[in-house]
Short mmCIF file of C-alpha atoms in Angstrom, two decimals:
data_model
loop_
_atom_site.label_atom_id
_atom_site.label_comp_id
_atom_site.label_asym_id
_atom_site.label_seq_id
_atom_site.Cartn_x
_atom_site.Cartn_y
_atom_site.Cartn_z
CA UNK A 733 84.63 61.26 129.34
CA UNK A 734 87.99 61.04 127.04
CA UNK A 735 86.26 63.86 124.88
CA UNK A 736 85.77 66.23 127.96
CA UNK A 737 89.59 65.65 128.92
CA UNK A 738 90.72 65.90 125.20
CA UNK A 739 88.54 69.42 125.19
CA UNK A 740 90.11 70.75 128.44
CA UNK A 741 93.72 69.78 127.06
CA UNK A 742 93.16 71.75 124.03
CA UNK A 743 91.72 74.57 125.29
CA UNK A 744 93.86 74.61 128.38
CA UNK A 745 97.32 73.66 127.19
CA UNK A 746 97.42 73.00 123.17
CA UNK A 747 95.70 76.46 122.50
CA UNK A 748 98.27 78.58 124.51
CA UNK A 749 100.72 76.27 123.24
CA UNK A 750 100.71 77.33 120.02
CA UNK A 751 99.87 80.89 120.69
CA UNK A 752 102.76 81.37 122.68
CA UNK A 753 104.44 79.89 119.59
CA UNK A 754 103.77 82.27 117.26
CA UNK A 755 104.25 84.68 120.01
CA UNK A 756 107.84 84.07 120.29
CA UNK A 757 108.37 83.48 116.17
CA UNK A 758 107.68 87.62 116.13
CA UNK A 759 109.32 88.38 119.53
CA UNK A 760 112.67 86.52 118.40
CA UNK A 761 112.86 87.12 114.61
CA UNK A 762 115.75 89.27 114.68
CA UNK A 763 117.19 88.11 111.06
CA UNK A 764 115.96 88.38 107.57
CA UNK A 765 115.22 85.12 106.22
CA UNK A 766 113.18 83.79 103.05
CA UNK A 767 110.48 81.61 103.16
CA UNK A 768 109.19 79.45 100.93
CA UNK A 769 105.82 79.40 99.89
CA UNK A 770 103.95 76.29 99.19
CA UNK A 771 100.32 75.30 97.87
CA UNK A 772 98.14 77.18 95.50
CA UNK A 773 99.51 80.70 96.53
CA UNK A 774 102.61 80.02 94.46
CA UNK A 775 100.28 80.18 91.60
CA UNK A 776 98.29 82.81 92.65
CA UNK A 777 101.62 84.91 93.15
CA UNK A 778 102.48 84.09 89.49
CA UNK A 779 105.43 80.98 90.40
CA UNK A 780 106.65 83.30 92.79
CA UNK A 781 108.38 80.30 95.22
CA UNK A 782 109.52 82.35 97.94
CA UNK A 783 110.33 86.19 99.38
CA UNK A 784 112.15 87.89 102.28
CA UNK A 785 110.46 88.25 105.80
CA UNK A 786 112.07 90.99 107.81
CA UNK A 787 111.13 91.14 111.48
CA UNK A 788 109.30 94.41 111.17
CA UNK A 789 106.86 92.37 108.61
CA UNK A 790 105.86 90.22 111.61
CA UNK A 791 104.97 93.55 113.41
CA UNK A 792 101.38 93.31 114.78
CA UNK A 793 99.06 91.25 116.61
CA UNK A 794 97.91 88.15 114.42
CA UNK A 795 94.42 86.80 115.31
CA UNK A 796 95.78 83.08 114.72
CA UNK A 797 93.47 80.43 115.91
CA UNK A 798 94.96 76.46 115.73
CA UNK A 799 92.93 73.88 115.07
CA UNK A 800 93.50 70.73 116.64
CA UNK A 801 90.84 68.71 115.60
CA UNK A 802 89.60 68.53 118.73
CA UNK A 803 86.92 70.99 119.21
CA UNK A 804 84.17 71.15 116.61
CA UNK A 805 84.94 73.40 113.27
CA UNK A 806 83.86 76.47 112.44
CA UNK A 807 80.76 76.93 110.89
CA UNK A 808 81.94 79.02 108.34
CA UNK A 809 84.03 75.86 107.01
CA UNK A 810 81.16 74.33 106.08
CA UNK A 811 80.00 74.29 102.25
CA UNK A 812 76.22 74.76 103.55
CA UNK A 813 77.07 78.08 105.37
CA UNK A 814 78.78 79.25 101.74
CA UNK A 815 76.07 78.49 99.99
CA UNK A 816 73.44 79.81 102.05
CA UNK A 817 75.65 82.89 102.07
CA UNK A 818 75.63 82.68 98.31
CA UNK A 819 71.84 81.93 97.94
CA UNK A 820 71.34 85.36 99.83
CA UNK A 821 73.12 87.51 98.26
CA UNK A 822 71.29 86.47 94.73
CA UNK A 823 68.17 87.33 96.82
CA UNK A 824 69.57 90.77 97.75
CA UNK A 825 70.53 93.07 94.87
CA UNK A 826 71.76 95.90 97.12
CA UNK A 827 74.81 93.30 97.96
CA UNK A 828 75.83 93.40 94.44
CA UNK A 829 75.61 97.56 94.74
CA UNK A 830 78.56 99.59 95.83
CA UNK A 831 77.95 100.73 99.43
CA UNK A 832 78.47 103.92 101.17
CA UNK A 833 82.03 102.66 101.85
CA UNK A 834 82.41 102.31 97.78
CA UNK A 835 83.00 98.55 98.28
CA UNK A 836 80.55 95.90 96.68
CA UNK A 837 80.40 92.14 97.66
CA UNK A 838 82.92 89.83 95.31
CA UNK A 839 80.52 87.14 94.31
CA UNK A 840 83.01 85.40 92.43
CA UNK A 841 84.94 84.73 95.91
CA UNK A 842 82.12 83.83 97.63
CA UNK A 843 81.98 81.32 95.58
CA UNK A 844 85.63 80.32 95.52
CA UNK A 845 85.51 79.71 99.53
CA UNK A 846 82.64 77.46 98.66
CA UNK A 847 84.22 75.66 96.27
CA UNK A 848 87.44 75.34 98.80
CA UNK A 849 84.98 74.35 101.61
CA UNK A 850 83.75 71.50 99.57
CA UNK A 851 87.20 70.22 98.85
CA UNK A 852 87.83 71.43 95.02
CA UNK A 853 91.39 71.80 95.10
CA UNK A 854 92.23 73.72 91.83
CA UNK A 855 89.40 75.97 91.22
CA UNK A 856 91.54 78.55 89.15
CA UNK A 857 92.09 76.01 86.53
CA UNK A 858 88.09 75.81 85.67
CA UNK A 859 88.51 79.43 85.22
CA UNK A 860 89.59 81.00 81.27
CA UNK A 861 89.69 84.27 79.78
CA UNK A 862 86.37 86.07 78.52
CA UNK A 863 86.45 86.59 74.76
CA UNK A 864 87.60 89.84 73.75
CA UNK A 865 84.67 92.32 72.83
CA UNK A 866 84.68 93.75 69.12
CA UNK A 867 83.45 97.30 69.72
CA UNK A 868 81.59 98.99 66.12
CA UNK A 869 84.27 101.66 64.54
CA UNK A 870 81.86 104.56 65.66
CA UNK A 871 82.12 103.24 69.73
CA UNK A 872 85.76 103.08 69.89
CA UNK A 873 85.79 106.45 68.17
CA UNK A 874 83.85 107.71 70.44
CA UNK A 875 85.55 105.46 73.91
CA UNK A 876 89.31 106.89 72.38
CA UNK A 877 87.86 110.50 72.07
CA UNK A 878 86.56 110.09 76.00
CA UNK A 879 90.17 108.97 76.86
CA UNK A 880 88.91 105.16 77.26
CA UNK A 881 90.93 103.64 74.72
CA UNK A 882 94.07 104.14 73.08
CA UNK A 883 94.65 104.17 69.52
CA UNK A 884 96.51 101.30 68.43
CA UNK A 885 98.96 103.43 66.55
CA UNK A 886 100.07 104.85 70.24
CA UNK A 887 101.18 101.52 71.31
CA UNK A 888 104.55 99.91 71.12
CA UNK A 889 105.72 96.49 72.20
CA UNK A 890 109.01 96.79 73.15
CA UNK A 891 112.02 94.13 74.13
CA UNK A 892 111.35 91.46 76.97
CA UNK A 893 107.55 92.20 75.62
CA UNK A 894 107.03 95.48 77.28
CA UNK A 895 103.90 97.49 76.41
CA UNK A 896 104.34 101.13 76.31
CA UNK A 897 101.53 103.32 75.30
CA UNK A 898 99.15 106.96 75.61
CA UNK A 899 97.53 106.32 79.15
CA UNK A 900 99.92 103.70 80.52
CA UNK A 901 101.78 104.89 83.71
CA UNK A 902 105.15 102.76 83.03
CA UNK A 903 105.73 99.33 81.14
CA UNK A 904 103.49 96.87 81.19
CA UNK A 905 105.23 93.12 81.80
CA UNK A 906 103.08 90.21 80.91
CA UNK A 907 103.71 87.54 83.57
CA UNK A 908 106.50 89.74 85.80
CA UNK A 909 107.07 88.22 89.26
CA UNK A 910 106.62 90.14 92.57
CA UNK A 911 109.48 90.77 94.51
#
């Protein structure tokens, strides 16, 4: 009986509840403000801490659905679901094909949600740079002939370690910050 009642208060008064809040946080938002960001996204956004929210960024209806607790989760929290999602996709090889839309499925975050759904944390840190490839002198001939390579001649580091080079639209900053 006290998990009917808990049900009906959620879905009858904690649900709206926080709808209506985040409702009224893009009704009223009249000011600019920064806000900070917290979690793994700050590393994801390259340290980037915080950034400017203007009221017409909050423009829009947001699907945002609380959980309480109450009712039972989603199955696509579950790890099984991710990997079962996973395990078909290695089964299907038109998945890992572009379709008509150009798009192809992201296995690698596929299997990042599943790792989050099981609880790992810090993922990204497992993760390190592939080796460089060595191409043979006659295949980057023949890649900086096609326009697939510049020479290394035609590149220049310059201050604040700026790359400039043939091919590049504008400087290249290693580690810049958004924003």
């Amino acid at each position: 009986r006290l998990g009917i009642v808990a049900r009906l208060l959620d879905a009858q008064a904690i649900r709206p509840l926080a709808e209506r809040a985040v409702a009224n946080r893009q009704q009223f938002t009249t000011l600019e403000q920064y806000v900070r960001i917290a979690g793994n996204l700050v590393r994801e956004l390259g340290g980037l801490t915080q950034f400017l929210v203007r009221p017409s960024d909050l423009a829009g209806h947001f699907d945002y659905v609380p959980h309480s607790g109450v009712l039972p989760p989603d199955p696509a929290r579950f790890a099984q679901t991710w990997a079962q999602l996973l395990e078909g996709a290695a089964k299907i090889p038109q998945l890992l094909q572009p379709g008509p839309d150009g798009k192809v499925l992201d296995v690698r975050a596929v299997f990042n949600e599943a790792a989050r759904a099981l609880g790992i944390k810090d993922l990204a840190t497992f993760y390190t740079a592939a080796p460089p490839t060595v191409l043979p002198d006659e295949a980057l001939a023949r890649a900086v002939q096609a326009g697939n390579a510049v020479p290394l001649e035609a590149v220049e580091v310059g201050p604040n370690g700026t790359v400039r080079g043939a091919g590049l639209g504008g400087p290249v900053v290693p580690g810049a910050e958004l924003g």
